[in-house]
CSV table of C-alpha atoms in Angstrom, one decimal:
chain,number,residue,atom,x,y,z
A,158,MET,CA,-37.6,45.5,-60.3
A,159,LYS,CA,-34.8,43.6,-62.0
A,160,THR,CA,-32.4,45.2,-59.6
A,161,LEU,CA,-34.4,44.1,-56.6
A,162,SER,CA,-34.6,40.6,-58.0
A,163,LYS,CA,-30.8,40.5,-58.5
A,164,ARG,CA,-30.4,41.7,-54.9
A,165,LEU,CA,-32.7,39.0,-53.6
A,166,THR,CA,-30.9,36.3,-55.6
A,167,ALA,CA,-27.5,37.4,-54.4
A,168,ALA,CA,-28.7,37.5,-50.8
A,169,ALA,CA,-30.2,34.0,-51.1
A,170,ALA,CA,-26.9,32.7,-52.6
A,171,ALA,CA,-24.9,34.3,-49.9
A,172,LEU,CA,-27.2,32.8,-47.2
A,173,ALA,CA,-27.0,29.4,-48.9
A,174,GLY,CA,-23.2,29.6,-48.9
A,175,ALA,CA,-23.1,30.6,-45.3
A,176,LEU,CA,-25.3,27.7,-44.3
A,177,THR,CA,-23.1,25.4,-46.4
A,178,LEU,CA,-19.9,26.6,-44.6
A,179,ALA,CA,-21.6,26.3,-41.2
A,180,ALA,CA,-23.0,22.8,-41.9
A,181,PRO,CA,-19.8,20.8,-41.0
A,182,ALA,CA,-19.3,22.8,-37.8
A,183,THR,CA,-22.9,22.2,-36.8
A,184,ALA,CA,-22.7,18.5,-37.7
A,185,ALA,CA,-19.4,17.9,-35.9
A,186,LYS,CA,-19.9,16.4,-32.4
A,187,PRO,CA,-17.6,16.8,-29.5
A,188,TYR,CA,-15.5,13.8,-28.5
A,189,PRO,CA,-16.5,11.2,-27.4
A,190,GLU,CA,-19.8,10.5,-29.2
A,191,ARG,CA,-19.8,6.7,-28.6
A,192,PRO,CA,-18.4,4.3,-26.0
A,193,VAL,CA,-14.6,4.1,-25.5
A,194,THR,CA,-12.7,0.8,-25.1
A,195,LEU,CA,-10.0,0.7,-22.4
A,196,VAL,CA,-7.6,-2.3,-23.0
A,197,VAL,CA,-5.8,-4.0,-20.1
A,198,GLY,CA,-3.0,-6.4,-20.8
A,199,TYR,CA,-3.6,-8.5,-17.8
A,200,ALA,CA,-6.4,-10.7,-16.4
A,201,ALA,CA,-9.3,-9.4,-14.3
A,202,GLY,CA,-8.6,-9.0,-10.6
A,203,GLY,CA,-4.9,-7.8,-10.9
A,204,ALA,CA,-3.6,-4.4,-10.0
A,205,THR,CA,-3.8,-3.1,-13.6
A,206,ASP,CA,-7.3,-4.3,-14.0
A,207,ILE,CA,-8.4,-2.8,-10.7
A,208,VAL,CA,-7.0,0.6,-11.6
A,209,ALA,CA,-8.6,0.5,-15.0
A,210,ARG,CA,-12.1,-0.3,-13.7
A,211,LEU,CA,-11.9,2.3,-11.0
A,212,VAL,CA,-10.8,5.0,-13.5
A,213,ALA,CA,-13.3,3.8,-16.1
A,214,LYS,CA,-16.2,4.4,-13.8
A,215,ALA,CA,-15.0,7.9,-13.0
A,216,LEU,CA,-14.1,8.7,-16.6
A,217,THR,CA,-17.6,7.6,-17.7
A,218,GLU,CA,-19.1,10.3,-15.5
A,219,GLU,CA,-16.7,13.0,-16.8
A,220,LEU,CA,-16.9,12.2,-20.5
A,221,GLY,CA,-20.6,11.3,-20.6
A,222,GLN,CA,-19.9,8.1,-22.5
A,223,THR,CA,-19.3,4.5,-21.2
A,224,ILE,CA,-15.7,3.4,-20.8
A,225,VAL,CA,-15.6,-0.4,-21.5
A,226,VAL,CA,-12.7,-2.3,-20.0
A,227,GLU,CA,-11.4,-5.2,-22.1
A,228,ASN,CA,-8.8,-7.7,-20.9
A,229,LYS,CA,-6.4,-8.8,-23.6
A,230,THR,CA,-4.0,-11.0,-21.7
A,231,GLY,CA,-0.7,-12.7,-22.5
A,232,ALA,CA,3.0,-12.2,-22.8
A,233,ASN,CA,3.4,-10.0,-19.8
A,234,SER,CA,0.9,-7.4,-21.3
A,235,ASN,CA,2.5,-7.3,-24.7
A,236,ILE,CA,-0.5,-8.8,-26.5
A,237,GLY,CA,-2.8,-6.0,-25.2
A,238,ALA,CA,-0.2,-3.4,-26.1
A,239,GLU,CA,0.2,-4.7,-29.6
A,240,ILE,CA,-3.6,-4.7,-30.2
A,241,VAL,CA,-3.9,-1.0,-29.2
A,242,SER,CA,-0.8,0.0,-31.1
A,243,ARG,CA,-2.6,-1.1,-34.3
A,244,ALA,CA,-6.0,0.4,-33.4
A,245,ALA,CA,-7.5,3.4,-35.2
A,246,PRO,CA,-6.0,6.5,-33.7
A,247,ASP,CA,-9.4,8.1,-33.0
A,248,GLY,CA,-9.5,8.0,-29.2
A,249,TYR,CA,-12.0,5.1,-29.0
A,250,THR,CA,-9.4,2.5,-28.2
A,251,LEU,CA,-7.1,3.3,-25.3
A,252,TYR,CA,-4.5,1.3,-23.3
A,253,VAL,CA,-3.5,1.1,-19.6
A,254,GLY,CA,0.3,1.2,-19.8
A,255,SER,CA,2.4,0.1,-16.9
A,256,ILE,CA,5.9,-0.3,-15.6
A,257,ALA,CA,5.9,-3.7,-17.3
A,258,ASN,CA,5.9,-2.0,-20.7
A,259,THR,CA,9.0,-0.1,-19.9
A,260,ILE,CA,10.7,-3.2,-18.6
A,261,ASN,CA,9.5,-5.3,-21.6
A,262,ARG,CA,11.3,-2.9,-24.0
A,263,THR,CA,14.6,-4.3,-22.9
A,264,LEU,CA,13.5,-7.7,-21.5
A,265,TYR,CA,12.2,-9.0,-24.9
A,266,SER,CA,14.6,-9.1,-27.8
A,267,GLN,CA,11.8,-8.6,-30.3
A,268,LEU,CA,8.4,-7.0,-29.9
A,269,ASN,CA,5.7,-6.4,-32.5
A,270,TYR,CA,5.2,-2.8,-31.2
A,271,ASP,CA,7.3,0.1,-30.0
A,272,PHE,CA,6.0,1.5,-26.7
A,273,VAL,CA,7.5,4.9,-27.5
A,274,LYS,CA,6.8,5.3,-31.2
A,275,ASP,CA,3.4,3.6,-31.4
A,276,PHE,CA,1.8,5.3,-28.4
A,277,LYS,CA,0.8,8.7,-27.3
A,278,PRO,CA,1.0,9.2,-23.5
A,279,ILE,CA,-2.0,10.9,-22.0
A,280,GLY,CA,-1.3,10.9,-18.3
A,281,LEU,CA,-0.4,8.9,-15.2
A,282,LEU,CA,-3.3,7.2,-13.5
A,283,ALA,CA,-1.9,5.7,-10.3
A,284,THR,CA,1.2,4.3,-8.5
A,285,ILE,CA,1.7,1.4,-6.1
A,286,PRO,CA,4.8,1.2,-3.9
A,287,ASN,CA,6.4,-2.2,-3.2
A,288,ILE,CA,6.8,-3.5,0.3
A,289,LEU,CA,9.6,-5.8,1.4
A,290,VAL,CA,8.0,-8.6,3.5
A,291,VAL,CA,9.4,-11.7,5.1
A,292,ASN,CA,7.9,-14.8,6.6
A,293,PRO,CA,7.8,-14.2,10.4
A,294,LYS,CA,9.8,-17.5,11.0
A,295,VAL,CA,12.8,-15.9,9.2
A,296,PRO,CA,15.0,-14.2,11.9
A,297,ILE,CA,15.0,-10.8,10.1
A,298,LYS,CA,13.4,-7.7,11.5
A,299,SER,CA,15.0,-4.9,9.5
A,300,VAL,CA,16.5,-4.1,6.1
A,301,GLN,CA,20.0,-4.1,7.6
A,302,GLU,CA,19.4,-7.5,9.1
A,303,TYR,CA,18.1,-8.7,5.8
A,304,ILE,CA,21.3,-7.6,4.1
A,305,ALA,CA,23.5,-9.1,6.8
A,306,TYR,CA,21.6,-12.4,6.6
A,307,ALA,CA,21.9,-12.5,2.8
A,308,LYS,CA,25.7,-11.9,3.0
A,309,LYS,CA,26.1,-14.5,5.7
A,310,ASN,CA,24.1,-17.0,3.7
A,311,PRO,CA,24.9,-16.4,0.0
A,312,GLY,CA,22.4,-18.0,-2.3
A,313,LYS,CA,20.2,-19.3,0.5
A,314,LEU,CA,17.9,-16.4,1.2
A,315,THR,CA,15.0,-16.7,-1.3
A,316,CYS,CA,13.0,-13.8,-2.8
A,317,ALA,CA,9.7,-14.7,-4.6
A,318,SER,CA,8.2,-12.7,-7.5
A,319,SER,CA,5.1,-12.8,-9.7
A,320,GLY,CA,7.4,-13.8,-12.7
A,321,SER,CA,10.7,-13.1,-14.3
A,322,GLY,CA,10.9,-9.5,-15.5
A,323,SER,CA,8.0,-8.3,-13.3
A,324,SER,CA,8.4,-5.1,-11.3
A,325,ILE,CA,8.5,-7.3,-8.2
A,326,HIS,CA,11.4,-9.3,-9.6
A,327,LEU,CA,13.3,-6.2,-10.7
A,328,SER,CA,12.9,-4.6,-7.3
A,329,CYS,CA,14.8,-7.6,-5.8
A,330,GLU,CA,17.4,-7.4,-8.6
A,331,LEU,CA,17.9,-3.7,-8.0
A,332,PHE,CA,18.3,-4.4,-4.3
A,333,LYS,CA,20.9,-7.1,-5.0
A,334,MET,CA,22.8,-4.7,-7.2
A,335,ARG,CA,22.8,-1.9,-4.6
A,336,THR,CA,23.8,-4.2,-1.7
A,337,GLY,CA,26.1,-6.7,-3.4
A,338,THR,CA,24.1,-9.6,-2.1
A,339,ASP,CA,23.4,-13.1,-3.5
A,340,ILE,CA,19.7,-13.7,-3.1
A,341,LEU,CA,17.9,-16.5,-4.9
A,342,HIS,CA,15.1,-15.4,-7.1
A,343,VAL,CA,12.1,-17.7,-7.2
A,344,PRO,CA,9.6,-16.8,-10.0
A,345,TYR,CA,5.9,-17.7,-9.9
A,346,ARG,CA,3.1,-17.4,-12.3
A,347,GLY,CA,1.5,-14.4,-10.6
A,348,SER,CA,1.7,-12.7,-7.2
A,349,GLY,CA,-1.1,-14.9,-5.7
A,350,PRO,CA,0.9,-18.2,-5.8
A,351,ALA,CA,4.0,-16.3,-4.7
A,352,VAL,CA,2.3,-14.8,-1.6
A,353,ALA,CA,0.7,-18.1,-0.8
A,354,ASP,CA,4.1,-19.8,-0.6
A,355,LEU,CA,5.6,-16.9,1.3
A,356,LEU,CA,2.8,-17.3,3.9
A,357,GLY,CA,3.5,-21.1,4.0
A,358,GLY,CA,7.2,-20.6,4.5
A,359,GLN,CA,8.3,-22.2,1.2
A,360,VAL,CA,10.1,-18.9,0.3
A,361,ASP,CA,11.6,-16.3,2.7
A,362,SER,CA,10.8,-12.9,1.3
A,363,MET,CA,9.2,-10.8,-1.4
A,364,PHE,CA,9.2,-7.2,-2.8
A,365,ASP,CA,5.4,-7.4,-3.2
A,366,ASN,CA,2.9,-4.7,-4.4
A,367,LEU,CA,1.4,-3.1,-1.3
A,368,PRO,CA,-2.3,-4.1,-1.9
A,369,SER,CA,-1.7,-7.9,-2.0
A,370,SER,CA,0.5,-8.1,1.1
A,371,LEU,CA,-1.0,-5.4,3.2
A,372,PRO,CA,-3.8,-7.5,4.7
A,373,HIS,CA,-1.3,-10.2,5.7
A,374,VAL,CA,1.0,-7.6,7.3
A,375,GLN,CA,-1.9,-6.2,9.2
A,376,ALA,CA,-2.9,-9.7,10.3
A,377,GLY,CA,0.6,-10.4,11.5
A,378,LYS,CA,1.1,-13.2,9.0
A,379,LEU,CA,3.9,-11.4,7.2
A,380,ARG,CA,6.5,-9.0,8.6
A,381,ALA,CA,7.1,-5.8,6.7
A,382,ILE,CA,10.7,-4.4,7.0
A,383,GLY,CA,10.8,-1.8,4.3
A,384,VAL,CA,8.9,0.1,1.6
A,385,THR,CA,10.3,1.1,-1.8
A,386,SER,CA,8.6,4.5,-1.9
A,387,PRO,CA,10.5,7.8,-1.3
A,388,GLU,CA,8.4,8.4,1.8
A,389,ARG,CA,6.8,6.3,4.5
A,390,LEU,CA,3.3,5.0,3.7
A,391,PRO,CA,0.2,6.0,5.7
A,392,ALA,CA,-1.0,2.4,5.6
A,393,VAL,CA,2.2,1.2,7.4
A,394,PRO,CA,3.6,4.3,9.0
A,395,ASP,CA,6.0,2.3,11.3
A,396,VAL,CA,7.8,0.6,8.3
A,397,PRO,CA,10.8,2.6,7.2
A,398,THR,CA,11.7,3.3,3.6
A,399,LEU,CA,14.7,1.5,2.1
A,400,ALA,CA,16.3,4.9,1.7
A,401,GLU,CA,16.0,5.4,5.5
A,402,SER,CA,17.5,1.9,5.9
A,403,GLY,CA,20.8,2.7,4.3
A,404,LEU,CA,19.9,2.7,0.6
A,405,PRO,CA,19.6,6.4,-0.4
A,406,GLY,CA,17.7,7.0,-3.6
A,407,PHE,CA,16.1,3.5,-3.7
A,408,ASP,CA,12.7,4.3,-5.3
A,409,VAL,CA,10.6,1.6,-7.0
A,410,GLU,CA,6.9,2.2,-7.6
A,411,SER,CA,4.7,0.3,-10.0
A,412,TRP,CA,2.7,2.7,-12.1
A,413,PHE,CA,-0.2,2.8,-14.5
A,414,GLY,CA,-1.0,5.3,-17.2
A,415,LEU,CA,-3.4,6.1,-19.9
A,416,MET,CA,-2.1,5.7,-23.5
A,417,ALA,CA,-3.6,6.2,-27.0
A,418,PRO,CA,-2.3,5.0,-30.3
A,419,ALA,CA,0.2,7.3,-32.0
A,420,GLY,CA,-1.5,9.6,-34.4
A,421,THR,CA,-4.5,10.3,-32.1
A,422,PRO,CA,-5.5,14.0,-32.6
A,423,GLN,CA,-4.0,16.3,-30.0
A,424,ALA,CA,-7.5,17.7,-29.2
A,425,VAL,CA,-8.7,14.3,-28.2
A,426,VAL,CA,-5.6,13.7,-26.0
A,427,ASP,CA,-6.1,17.1,-24.4
A,428,ARG,CA,-9.8,16.2,-23.7
A,429,LEU,CA,-8.8,12.9,-22.2
A,430,ASN,CA,-6.1,14.4,-20.0
A,431,GLN,CA,-8.5,17.0,-18.7
A,432,ALA,CA,-11.2,14.4,-18.0
A,433,MET,CA,-8.7,12.1,-16.4
A,434,ASN,CA,-7.4,14.7,-14.0
A,435,LYS,CA,-10.9,15.7,-13.0
A,436,ALA,CA,-11.7,12.1,-12.3
A,437,LEU,CA,-8.6,11.7,-10.2
A,438,ALA,CA,-9.7,14.6,-8.1
A,439,ASN,CA,-13.1,13.0,-7.5
A,440,PRO,CA,-13.4,12.2,-3.7
A,441,GLY,CA,-15.1,8.9,-4.6
A,442,LEU,CA,-12.2,7.7,-6.7
A,443,GLN,CA,-9.7,8.9,-4.1
A,444,ALA,CA,-11.5,6.9,-1.4
A,445,SER,CA,-11.4,3.8,-3.7
A,446,TYR,CA,-7.7,4.3,-4.3
A,447,LYS,CA,-7.0,4.6,-0.6
A,448,GLN,CA,-8.9,1.5,0.2
A,449,SER,CA,-7.1,-0.5,-2.5
A,450,GLY,CA,-3.6,0.8,-1.7
A,451,PHE,CA,-3.2,3.0,-4.8
A,452,TYR,CA,-1.8,6.5,-4.9
A,453,ALA,CA,-3.0,9.2,-7.3
A,454,PRO,CA,-0.3,11.2,-9.1
A,455,GLN,CA,0.6,14.7,-8.0
A,456,PRO,CA,-0.1,17.6,-10.4
A,457,PRO,CA,0.9,18.7,-12.9
A,458,ASN,CA,-0.1,15.4,-14.5
A,459,THR,CA,0.4,16.3,-18.2
A,460,GLN,CA,1.2,14.4,-21.3
A,461,GLU,CA,4.7,15.9,-21.2
A,462,THR,CA,5.5,14.9,-17.6
A,463,PHE,CA,4.2,11.4,-18.2
A,464,ALA,CA,6.3,11.0,-21.4
A,465,LYS,CA,9.4,12.1,-19.5
A,466,MET,CA,8.6,9.6,-16.7
A,467,ILE,CA,8.3,6.8,-19.3
A,468,ALA,CA,11.7,7.6,-20.8
A,469,SER,CA,13.3,7.6,-17.4
A,470,GLU,CA,11.7,4.3,-16.5
A,471,ILE,CA,12.9,2.7,-19.8
A,472,ASP,CA,16.5,3.8,-19.0
A,473,LYS,CA,16.3,2.7,-15.4
A,474,TRP,CA,14.9,-0.8,-15.9
A,475,GLY,CA,16.9,-1.3,-19.1
A,476,ALA,CA,20.1,-1.0,-17.0
A,477,VAL,CA,18.8,-3.4,-14.4
A,478,VAL,CA,17.7,-6.0,-17.0
A,479,LYS,CA,21.1,-5.9,-18.7
A,480,SER,CA,23.1,-5.9,-15.5
A,481,ALA,CA,21.3,-8.9,-14.1
A,482,ASP,CA,21.2,-10.6,-17.5
A,483,ILE,CA,17.4,-11.3,-17.2
A,484,LYS,CA,15.7,-13.1,-20.1
A,485,ALA,CA,12.0,-13.3,-20.8
A,486,ASN,CA,10.5,-16.7,-20.1
């Protein structure tokens, strides 16, 4: 009897121990178990915000939790980046990084965050090519004519941008470096005012993001003479690339990517990358991208490929900023 009692006691103890060991695994819930905040460093309505909201909707479906977009504006997206760099690395506060962050690394002499050390890349979300447009009143119908006109009229041909240090501005600076031309940069506070003055003839040209200029090109209010992407764009198939127009290797595309604070568990990053790529393959999101002028990244879209792209962009734009001696406003 005593032997049976001992056996029963031992069995009960073993069962209790097994239940105790199993308890944490049972209690642990898969990520995410609550809403996720996606921070955008620009105001609502801009390209970064549009991408964020399109992706947030698709990611909400994939992850089963609401993705809430928050706009933390200021300092050319630096305020939003700094906020996320200091957030808890748990996967519940993410950031939409962009080409601006790689430019800012050299453009600003001092930043309160390090875009490489303080962030963990998750994956590329979208790209937007730039399109070289001119006011139709300007006697220019091709890139070669644009170069010839600039050389004949040094300092007189104007090129508008959404602000000093923006990807639109640096597209023009890179063009000037490659062609040896003297083109006057005219910065604005945003692409909206810049396009408005381009339409009105106050400025001559602009290396604008495709979505904002495309409707005006289609309406005949602006003349498109080149695109900065490696290949021609389906939206404007008759417009040649700058590479075709005598500038081989000229490739400028604004891009947007998903980032997490450094220290975020790798399992969470892997989960987000997987969900992101499924969302990008969703026909609904692809249709929204096409309508808005965005392009989804080609596979493989991994953390590693995105990190390499970021490093390459930092080097590329750092050289342009230094060569053109561009300073932050």
